Amino acid sequence: MSQLDILLIVLRVAFGAFVPLCFIAVLVWMERRGAAFFQDRSGPNRANIFGFRAAGLVQNLADAVKLITKEDIIPDHVKHKFYFVLAPVIVFTIAVISFAAIPFADALVINGKKYLMQAIPTDLGILWFLALAGFAVYGIILAGWSSHNKYGVLGGLRAAAQVISYEIPMGLAIISALVVYGTVNLTEIAQYQGQLLFGFIPMWGVVLQPLGAIIFIVAAFAEANRTPFDLAEGESELVAGFHVEYSSMKFGMFFMGEYVAMFTSSAIIVTLYFGGYQIPWFSTETLVNNARAFTVLLMLLIPAFAWVFALWMAKNNKSHYDRPNDPRVREAQIYTKILWGAVAALEIVLFIYLITVSGGVADRILVALLQIVTFLVKTTLMCFVYVWVRWTLPRFRYDQLQKLGWQTLLPLSLLNIFVTSAIVVALS
């Protein structure tokens, strides 16, 4: 094994492990700012460090300190303390590992050798995600049972019934997609979506499988225990459900596991139905063959976006009243300087690339970086849909949840398989 092999293994594993963890802070911030936007209020804007609020991100740091320093209590009535502690570890660990098989860029070819851009380069693909996503519910069931609390037990039972109800239509929706793609390998699925339908429509899964995409997304919401499918922790009925007896960082691990699962679900939705890392209308080879032209275009677009973002910061980061030496204006000015410093550094790097190392391996590395950014942008937008739905729709009643799964999604997913198979056979 060469040094390059070792380096790429380290980088891929680091990406698969640390990106979902870093997105916890982003998604908590998005949740709060999104809730504030939909409810027409300010959201987190008070917590600061030396006057820097970072648009509310500092609130996340305050919450982390609060959770870490809170007293960690295991109630005396809990008999199986090992399982009580193990439950949040299972939920959090499974959520992180689920992301490992998702490709975040096309296969990178260096010196004729192909490197799959996944934390764990496996051919299992979507089967990896299905196996682990189903296993995560054991943590919730174990938490409810080991708590020896009736509300916790009810929350665990609800989670088990919910997973059974929605994994079936989810799996059937995936079967329809696999009939089209002809493979379970997620990298090959993303590569398939780099083609064009009728020469101008990206062959994304949502175009080829619109009904399957809707079924899968709804089932993914239910699997992630997000509103309107959060019956396992319904506050109005079960106080907090399966995690009612948890405190401090054990509760924090449930909390973080939910957001990592939300990120992973968004990533798999993007990979199956929204082209994954593919940039619309530009396949990997097209990008590689025109890398210099795309670099020049980037050098023009980056300052333009930075200028618009700087104007947005200046407009929104000020007090409602005219105040001399407004600290929010000063904060925005400092952020603007940091932004333009980052833009200048990026422009210098791209310029050096153009005049010194462009061509060959460097072009493929540049394209891989562009695809990683594209993948993360798409995933972030899908995460916003999770937030949007949570703060728009009310929680379902439990009978409504089960009726939707068994009487609506299941028949539709079976119908989708028959129609898809008939079309594929007719066109083959």
PDB file of N, CA and C in Angstrom, residues 79-124:
ATOM      1  N   LYS A  79     -32.928  -0.503  36.671  1.00  0.00           N
ATOM      2  CA  LYS A  79     -32.260  -1.733  37.093  1.00  0.00           C
ATOM      3  C   LYS A  79     -31.114  -2.125  36.164  1.00  0.00           C
ATOM      4  N   HIS A  80     -31.292  -1.914  34.861  1.00  0.00           N
ATOM      5  CA  HIS A  80     -30.292  -2.335  33.886  1.00  0.00           C
ATOM      6  C   HIS A  80     -29.506  -1.105  33.412  1.00  0.00           C
ATOM      7  N   LYS A  81     -28.580  -0.669  34.260  1.00  0.00           N
ATOM      8  CA  LYS A  81     -27.862   0.574  33.988  1.00  0.00           C
ATOM      9  C   LYS A  81     -26.987   0.470  32.738  1.00  0.00           C
ATOM     10  N   PHE A  82     -26.430  -0.723  32.476  1.00  0.00           N
ATOM     11  CA  PHE A  82     -25.584  -0.892  31.292  1.00  0.00           C
ATOM     12  C   PHE A  82     -26.380  -0.603  30.021  1.00  0.00           C
ATOM     13  N   TYR A  83     -27.577  -1.172  29.915  1.00  0.00           N
ATOM     14  CA  TYR A  83     -28.405  -0.954  28.727  1.00  0.00           C
ATOM     15  C   TYR A  83     -28.914   0.484  28.670  1.00  0.00           C
ATOM     16  N   PHE A  84     -29.150   1.066  29.846  1.00  0.00           N
ATOM     17  CA  PHE A  84     -29.590   2.461  29.913  1.00  0.00           C
ATOM     18  C   PHE A  84     -28.531   3.389  29.307  1.00  0.00           C
ATOM     19  N   VAL A  85     -27.269   3.103  29.577  1.00  0.00           N
ATOM     20  CA  VAL A  85     -26.157   3.914  29.044  1.00  0.00           C
ATOM     21  C   VAL A  85     -25.881   3.541  27.585  1.00  0.00           C
ATOM     22  N   LEU A  86     -26.071   2.269  27.248  1.00  0.00           N
ATOM     23  CA  LEU A  86     -25.764   1.804  25.895  1.00  0.00           C
ATOM     24  C   LEU A  86     -26.720   2.373  24.850  1.00  0.00           C
ATOM     25  N   ALA A  87     -27.974   2.614  25.211  1.00  0.00           N
ATOM     26  CA  ALA A  87     -28.997   3.024  24.249  1.00  0.00           C
ATOM     27  C   ALA A  87     -28.625   4.279  23.459  1.00  0.00           C
ATOM     28  N   PRO A  88     -28.258   5.399  24.129  1.00  0.00           N
ATOM     29  CA  PRO A  88     -27.899   6.578  23.336  1.00  0.00           C
ATOM     30  C   PRO A  88     -26.638   6.371  22.506  1.00  0.00           C
ATOM     31  N   VAL A  89     -25.722   5.524  22.978  1.00  0.00           N
ATOM     32  CA  VAL A  89     -24.512   5.236  22.202  1.00  0.00           C
ATOM     33  C   VAL A  89     -24.875   4.548  20.894  1.00  0.00           C
ATOM     34  N   ILE A  90     -25.831   3.603  20.948  1.00  0.00           N
ATOM     35  CA  ILE A  90     -26.271   2.909  19.740  1.00  0.00           C
ATOM     36  C   ILE A  90     -26.882   3.898  18.746  1.00  0.00           C
ATOM     37  N   VAL A  91     -27.778   4.751  19.242  1.00  0.00           N
ATOM     38  CA  VAL A  91     -28.464   5.702  18.355  1.00  0.00           C
ATOM     39  C   VAL A  91     -27.454   6.616  17.666  1.00  0.00           C
ATOM     40  N   PHE A  92     -26.514   7.145  18.432  1.00  0.00           N
ATOM     41  CA  PHE A  92     -25.545   8.086  17.875  1.00  0.00           C
ATOM     42  C   PHE A  92     -24.566   7.383  16.928  1.00  0.00           C
ATOM     43  N   THR A  93     -24.041   6.238  17.343  1.00  0.00           N
ATOM     44  CA  THR A  93     -23.033   5.537  16.542  1.00  0.00           C
ATOM     45  C   THR A  93     -23.602   5.057  15.217  1.00  0.00           C
ATOM     46  N   ILE A  94     -24.798   4.480  15.250  1.00  0.00           N
ATOM     47  CA  ILE A  94     -25.417   3.985  14.020  1.00  0.00           C
ATOM     48  C   ILE A  94     -25.677   5.129  13.052  1.00  0.00           C
ATOM     49  N   ALA A  95     -26.092   6.285  13.565  1.00  0.00           N
ATOM     50  CA  ALA A  95     -26.352   7.441  12.696  1.00  0.00           C
ATOM     51  C   ALA A  95     -25.086   7.870  11.969  1.00  0.00           C
ATOM     52  N   VAL A  96     -23.941   7.849  12.673  1.00  0.00           N
ATOM     53  CA  VAL A  96     -22.675   8.259  12.058  1.00  0.00           C
ATOM     54  C   VAL A  96     -22.215   7.218  11.045  1.00  0.00           C
ATOM     55  N   ILE A  97     -22.276   5.938  11.406  1.00  0.00           N
ATOM     56  CA  ILE A  97     -21.779   4.881  10.517  1.00  0.00           C
ATOM     57  C   ILE A  97     -22.636   4.768   9.258  1.00  0.00           C
ATOM     58  N   SER A  98     -23.908   5.116   9.358  1.00  0.00           N
ATOM     59  CA  SER A  98     -24.793   5.012   8.186  1.00  0.00           C
ATOM     60  C   SER A  98     -24.294   5.850   7.017  1.00  0.00           C
ATOM     61  N   PHE A  99     -23.592   6.929   7.321  1.00  0.00           N
ATOM     62  CA  PHE A  99     -23.110   7.826   6.268  1.00  0.00           C
ATOM     63  C   PHE A  99     -21.901   7.257   5.529  1.00  0.00           C
ATOM     64  N   ALA A 100     -21.287   6.214   6.080  1.00  0.00           N
ATOM     65  CA  ALA A 100     -19.976   5.767   5.592  1.00  0.00           C
ATOM     66  C   ALA A 100     -19.994   5.278   4.153  1.00  0.00           C
ATOM     67  N   ALA A 101     -21.110   4.742   3.669  1.00  0.00           N
ATOM     68  CA  ALA A 101     -21.154   4.166   2.325  1.00  0.00           C
ATOM     69  C   ALA A 101     -21.674   5.139   1.271  1.00  0.00           C
ATOM     70  N   ILE A 102     -21.961   6.376   1.659  1.00  0.00           N
ATOM     71  CA  ILE A 102     -22.524   7.350   0.715  1.00  0.00           C
ATOM     72  C   ILE A 102     -21.385   8.063  -0.019  1.00  0.00           C
ATOM     73  N   PRO A 103     -21.365   8.048  -1.368  1.00  0.00           N
ATOM     74  CA  PRO A 103     -20.289   8.724  -2.119  1.00  0.00           C
ATOM     75  C   PRO A 103     -20.484  10.238  -2.114  1.00  0.00           C
ATOM     76  N   PHE A 104     -19.411  10.966  -1.827  1.00  0.00           N
ATOM     77  CA  PHE A 104     -19.500  12.429  -1.820  1.00  0.00           C
ATOM     78  C   PHE A 104     -18.813  13.051  -3.017  1.00  0.00           C
ATOM     79  N   ALA A 105     -18.270  12.234  -3.913  1.00  0.00           N
ATOM     80  CA  ALA A 105     -17.706  12.692  -5.180  1.00  0.00           C
ATOM     81  C   ALA A 105     -17.552  11.475  -6.072  1.00  0.00           C
ATOM     82  N   ASP A 106     -17.337  11.720  -7.361  1.00  0.00           N
ATOM     83  CA  ASP A 106     -17.135  10.609  -8.285  1.00  0.00           C
ATOM     84  C   ASP A 106     -15.797   9.933  -7.997  1.00  0.00           C
ATOM     85  N   ALA A 107     -15.644   8.704  -8.490  1.00  0.00           N
ATOM     86  CA  ALA A 107     -14.398   7.965  -8.285  1.00  0.00           C
ATOM     87  C   ALA A 107     -13.222   8.788  -8.802  1.00  0.00           C
ATOM     88  N   LEU A 108     -12.206   8.943  -7.960  1.00  0.00           N
ATOM     89  CA  LEU A 108     -11.035   9.748  -8.293  1.00  0.00           C
ATOM     90  C   LEU A 108      -9.972   8.853  -8.927  1.00  0.00           C
ATOM     91  N   VAL A 109      -9.569   9.181 -10.145  1.00  0.00           N
ATOM     92  CA  VAL A 109      -8.579   8.383 -10.871  1.00  0.00           C
ATOM     93  C   VAL A 109      -7.235   9.098 -10.808  1.00  0.00           C
ATOM     94  N   ILE A 110      -6.260   8.439 -10.174  1.00  0.00           N
ATOM     95  CA  ILE A 110      -4.900   8.986 -10.051  1.00  0.00           C
ATOM     96  C   ILE A 110      -3.926   7.918 -10.518  1.00  0.00           C
ATOM     97  N   ASN A 111      -3.143   8.266 -11.545  1.00  0.00           N
ATOM     98  CA  ASN A 111      -2.147   7.342 -12.106  1.00  0.00           C
ATOM     99  C   ASN A 111      -2.772   6.016 -12.512  1.00  0.00           C
ATOM    100  N   GLY A 112      -3.977   6.098 -13.077  1.00  0.00           N
ATOM    101  CA  GLY A 112      -4.652   4.907 -13.556  1.00  0.00           C
ATOM    102  C   GLY A 112      -5.358   4.088 -12.497  1.00  0.00           C
ATOM    103  N   LYS A 113      -5.262   4.479 -11.236  1.00  0.00           N
ATOM    104  CA  LYS A 113      -5.910   3.745 -10.153  1.00  0.00           C
ATOM    105  C   LYS A 113      -7.142   4.507  -9.694  1.00  0.00           C
ATOM    106  N   LYS A 114      -8.237   3.783  -9.498  1.00  0.00           N
ATOM    107  CA  LYS A 114      -9.516   4.399  -9.139  1.00  0.00           C
ATOM    108  C   LYS A 114      -9.728   4.318  -7.628  1.00  0.00           C
ATOM    109  N   TYR A 115     -10.078   5.468  -7.032  1.00  0.00           N
ATOM    110  CA  TYR A 115     -10.362   5.539  -5.597  1.00  0.00           C
ATOM    111  C   TYR A 115     -11.815   5.966  -5.423  1.00  0.00           C
ATOM    112  N   LEU A 116     -12.619   5.111  -4.783  1.00  0.00           N
ATOM    113  CA  LEU A 116     -14.012   5.459  -4.503  1.00  0.00           C
ATOM    114  C   LEU A 116     -14.064   6.482  -3.376  1.00  0.00           C
ATOM    115  N   MET A 117     -14.800   7.549  -3.579  1.00  0.00           N
ATOM    116  CA  MET A 117     -14.868   8.629  -2.596  1.00  0.00           C
ATOM    117  C   MET A 117     -15.981   8.353  -1.589  1.00  0.00           C
ATOM    118  N   GLN A 118     -15.764   7.321  -0.790  1.00  0.00           N
ATOM    119  CA  GLN A 118     -16.654   6.944   0.300  1.00  0.00           C
ATOM    120  C   GLN A 118     -15.786   6.629   1.508  1.00  0.00           C
ATOM    121  N   ALA A 119     -16.328   6.871   2.699  1.00  0.00           N
ATOM    122  CA  ALA A 119     -15.558   6.550   3.905  1.00  0.00           C
ATOM    123  C   ALA A 119     -15.251   5.055   3.955  1.00  0.00           C
ATOM    124  N   ILE A 120     -16.245   4.240   3.581  1.00  0.00           N
ATOM    125  CA  ILE A 120     -16.053   2.787   3.478  1.00  0.00           C
ATOM    126  C   ILE A 120     -16.419   2.397   2.053  1.00  0.00           C
ATOM    127  N   PRO A 121     -15.438   2.171   1.179  1.00  0.00           N
ATOM    128  CA  PRO A 121     -15.740   1.831  -0.216  1.00  0.00           C
ATOM    129  C   PRO A 121     -16.289   0.413  -0.329  1.00  0.00           C
ATOM    130  N   THR A 122     -17.591   0.282  -0.302  1.00  0.00           N
ATOM    131  CA  THR A 122     -18.238  -1.025  -0.334  1.00  0.00           C
ATOM    132  C   THR A 122     -19.250  -1.080  -1.467  1.00  0.00           C
ATOM    133  N   ASP A 123     -19.427  -2.278  -2.011  1.00  0.00           N
ATOM    134  CA  ASP A 123     -20.417  -2.481  -3.064  1.00  0.00           C
ATOM    135  C   ASP A 123     -21.820  -2.677  -2.504  1.00  0.00           C
ATOM    136  N   LEU A 124     -21.954  -2.757  -1.183  1.00  0.00           N
ATOM    137  CA  LEU A 124     -23.276  -2.949  -0.585  1.00  0.00           C
ATOM    138  C   LEU A 124     -24.202  -1.779  -0.866  1.00  0.00           C
TER     139      LEU A 124
END
